[in-house]
CSV table of C-alpha atoms in Angstrom, one decimal:
chain,number,residue,atom,x,y,z
A,1,MET,CA,83.4,152.3,84.0
A,2,LYS,CA,84.5,148.7,83.4
A,3,ASN,CA,87.2,149.1,86.1
A,4,LYS,CA,84.6,150.3,88.6
A,5,MET,CA,82.4,147.3,88.1
A,6,PHE,CA,85.4,145.0,88.2
A,7,SER,CA,86.5,146.7,91.4
A,8,GLY,CA,83.1,146.2,93.0
A,9,TRP,CA,83.0,142.5,92.2
A,10,ARG,CA,86.6,142.0,93.4
A,11,LYS,CA,85.8,143.7,96.7
A,12,PHE,CA,82.6,141.6,97.2
A,13,ILE,CA,84.5,138.3,96.5
A,14,LYS,CA,87.4,139.4,98.8
A,15,CYS,CA,85.0,140.2,101.6
A,16,TYR,CA,83.0,137.0,101.2
A,17,ILE,CA,86.0,134.7,101.1
A,18,SER,CA,88.3,136.2,103.6
A,19,GLY,CA,86.6,139.0,105.4
A,20,MET,CA,87.6,142.6,105.1
A,21,HIS,CA,91.3,143.1,105.8
A,22,CYS,CA,93.3,146.3,105.9
A,23,PHE,CA,94.9,147.0,102.6
A,24,TYR,CA,98.1,148.2,104.3
A,25,CYS,CA,98.8,145.9,107.3
A,26,GLY,CA,96.4,143.0,106.7
A,27,ARG,CA,94.6,143.2,110.0
A,28,LEU,CA,90.8,143.1,110.1
A,29,ALA,CA,89.3,146.3,108.9
A,30,THR,CA,85.8,147.1,110.1
A,31,ASN,CA,85.2,150.2,107.9
A,32,GLY,CA,86.4,150.3,104.4
A,33,ASP,CA,89.7,149.1,103.1
A,34,LEU,CA,91.9,150.4,105.9
A,35,CYS,CA,91.9,149.6,109.6
A,36,ALA,CA,91.5,152.5,112.1
A,37,GLU,CA,95.2,152.4,113.0
A,38,CYS,CA,96.5,152.7,109.5
A,39,ARG,CA,93.9,155.4,108.6
A,40,GLY,CA,95.0,157.2,111.8
A,41,LYS,CA,98.6,157.2,110.5
A,42,LEU,CA,97.6,159.3,107.5
A,43,GLN,CA,97.9,163.0,108.5
A,44,TYR,CA,94.8,164.5,107.0
A,45,PHE,CA,95.2,168.2,106.3
A,46,ALA,CA,91.6,169.0,106.9
A,47,ALA,CA,91.7,167.4,110.4
A,48,SER,CA,94.8,169.5,111.5
A,49,GLY,CA,92.9,172.8,111.8
A,50,ARG,CA,95.9,174.6,110.3
A,51,SER,CA,95.6,177.0,107.4
A,52,LEU,CA,96.2,175.5,104.0
A,53,CYS,CA,98.0,176.9,101.0
A,54,PRO,CA,95.7,177.4,98.0
A,55,GLY,CA,98.7,177.0,95.7
A,56,CYS,CA,99.7,173.5,96.6
A,57,GLY,CA,97.1,172.3,99.1
A,58,GLY,CA,99.7,171.7,101.9
A,59,TYR,CA,100.2,173.5,105.2
A,60,ASN,CA,100.7,177.2,105.0
A,61,ASP,CA,103.9,178.1,106.9
A,62,GLY,CA,103.4,181.8,107.1
A,63,ILE,CA,100.9,184.6,107.4
A,64,LEU,CA,100.4,185.3,103.7
A,65,GLU,CA,97.8,183.5,101.6
A,66,TYR,CA,100.4,181.2,99.9
A,67,CYS,CA,103.1,179.1,101.6
A,68,SER,CA,106.8,180.0,101.2
A,69,ARG,CA,107.4,177.3,98.5
A,70,CYS,CA,104.5,178.6,96.4
A,71,LEU,CA,105.6,182.2,96.8
A,72,GLU,CA,108.9,181.3,95.0
A,73,VAL,CA,106.9,180.1,91.9
A,74,GLU,CA,106.3,182.9,89.4
A,75,SER,CA,102.9,181.7,88.2
A,76,ARG,CA,100.7,178.6,88.2
A,77,PRO,CA,98.2,177.6,85.5
A,78,TRP,CA,95.6,176.8,88.2
A,79,ARG,CA,93.8,178.9,90.9
A,80,GLY,CA,93.7,176.3,93.7
A,81,ALA,CA,94.9,173.0,94.9
A,82,ALA,CA,93.6,170.4,97.3
A,83,ALA,CA,95.5,167.6,99.1
A,84,LEU,CA,94.1,164.9,101.4
A,85,PHE,CA,97.1,164.1,103.6
A,86,ALA,CA,100.7,165.1,104.3
A,87,LEU,CA,103.3,163.1,102.4
A,88,ASP,CA,105.4,161.6,105.2
A,89,SER,CA,107.2,158.2,105.1
A,90,PHE,CA,104.0,156.2,106.0
A,91,ALA,CA,102.0,158.0,103.3
A,92,GLU,CA,104.7,157.4,100.7
A,93,GLY,CA,104.7,153.7,101.4
A,94,PHE,CA,100.9,153.7,101.3
A,95,ILE,CA,100.7,155.5,98.0
A,96,TYR,CA,103.4,153.2,96.5
A,97,ARG,CA,101.3,150.1,97.5
A,98,MET,CA,98.1,151.8,96.2
A,99,LYS,CA,99.6,152.0,92.7
A,100,GLY,CA,99.4,148.2,92.5
A,101,VAL,CA,96.4,146.2,91.3
A,102,ASN,CA,95.3,145.5,94.8
A,103,GLY,CA,95.0,149.3,95.4
A,104,ILE,CA,92.2,149.9,92.8
A,105,ASP,CA,89.4,149.7,95.4
A,106,LEU,CA,91.3,152.2,97.7
A,107,THR,CA,92.0,154.5,94.8
A,108,TYR,CA,88.2,154.9,94.2
A,109,GLU,CA,87.7,155.5,98.0
A,110,PHE,CA,90.3,158.3,98.1
A,111,GLY,CA,88.9,159.8,94.8
A,112,ARG,CA,85.6,160.2,96.5
A,113,GLU,CA,87.3,161.7,99.6
A,114,LEU,CA,89.2,164.1,97.4
A,115,ALA,CA,85.9,165.1,95.7
A,116,ASP,CA,84.3,165.9,99.1
A,117,LEU,CA,87.3,168.0,100.0
A,118,VAL,CA,87.1,170.0,96.7
A,119,LEU,CA,83.3,170.5,97.2
A,120,LYS,CA,84.0,171.8,100.8
A,121,GLN,CA,86.6,174.3,99.5
A,122,ASN,CA,84.3,175.7,96.8
A,123,PHE,CA,86.8,175.5,94.0
A,124,GLU,CA,85.6,176.6,90.6
A,125,VAL,CA,86.2,173.5,88.5
A,126,ASP,CA,86.0,173.4,84.7
A,127,VAL,CA,87.6,170.0,84.0
A,128,VAL,CA,89.4,167.4,86.1
A,129,VAL,CA,92.7,166.3,84.6
A,130,PRO,CA,94.7,163.3,85.9
A,131,ILE,CA,98.5,163.3,86.0
A,132,PRO,CA,99.8,161.5,82.9
A,133,LEU,CA,101.5,158.1,83.3
A,134,HIS,CA,104.3,156.9,81.0
A,135,TRP,CA,103.0,154.3,78.6
A,136,ARG,CA,105.5,151.7,80.0
A,137,ARG,CA,104.2,152.1,83.5
A,138,TRP,CA,100.6,151.9,82.3
A,139,TRP,CA,101.5,148.7,80.4
A,140,ARG,CA,103.1,147.2,83.5
A,141,ARG,CA,100.3,148.2,85.9
A,142,GLY,CA,97.3,148.0,83.5
A,143,PHE,CA,95.8,151.2,84.8
A,144,ASN,CA,96.6,154.8,85.8
A,145,GLN,CA,95.6,155.4,89.4
A,146,SER,CA,95.4,159.1,88.8
A,147,GLU,CA,92.8,158.5,86.0
A,148,ILE,CA,90.7,156.5,88.5
A,149,ILE,CA,91.0,159.3,91.1
A,150,SER,CA,90.1,162.0,88.5
A,151,ALA,CA,87.1,160.0,87.2
A,152,ALA,CA,85.8,159.7,90.8
A,153,VAL,CA,86.3,163.4,91.4
A,154,ALA,CA,84.8,164.4,88.1
A,155,GLY,CA,81.8,162.2,88.7
A,156,ALA,CA,81.2,163.6,92.2
A,157,LEU,CA,81.5,167.2,91.0
A,158,ASN,CA,79.4,166.5,87.9
A,159,LYS,CA,82.3,167.9,85.7
A,160,PRO,CA,84.0,166.5,82.7
A,161,ASP,CA,87.2,164.7,83.0
A,162,ARG,CA,90.1,164.6,80.5
A,163,LYS,CA,88.7,161.6,78.7
A,164,SER,CA,85.3,163.2,77.9
A,165,VAL,CA,87.0,166.4,76.8
A,166,VAL,CA,89.4,165.0,74.3
């Protein structure tokens, strides 16, 4: 919760002093932390209209329920997966930048977007678990971006996250 409050104050000060600029390119952003051009470069799965694989959350490349990559996996410990956007070269660079301290605000924003996606797909969610981060990377960054995303998703879904279960 402390990170969320810090994030809000940081965002307020940033907007007050310099206006709202795009997190990625630095141009003026009128809605959120990304300008329309950079947000348009993210290939959102939901906007594509293509069928999505419930195993990985990506595009389904066949006529079966699961994509060809997921059909090769014997079993998964989950029943469904959701992904916001395709992982192309722009998205990789974007995610790499988002892992830095300046990306905390955006991490909350994408956590809320992911929660909306999970709600739309009617997944049965018991608990939200973030991807673990090696202690050295956590020490270097000071936070785990997947913990921030999972806390936002758990809060929006009114479900426990890993920290409240332990």
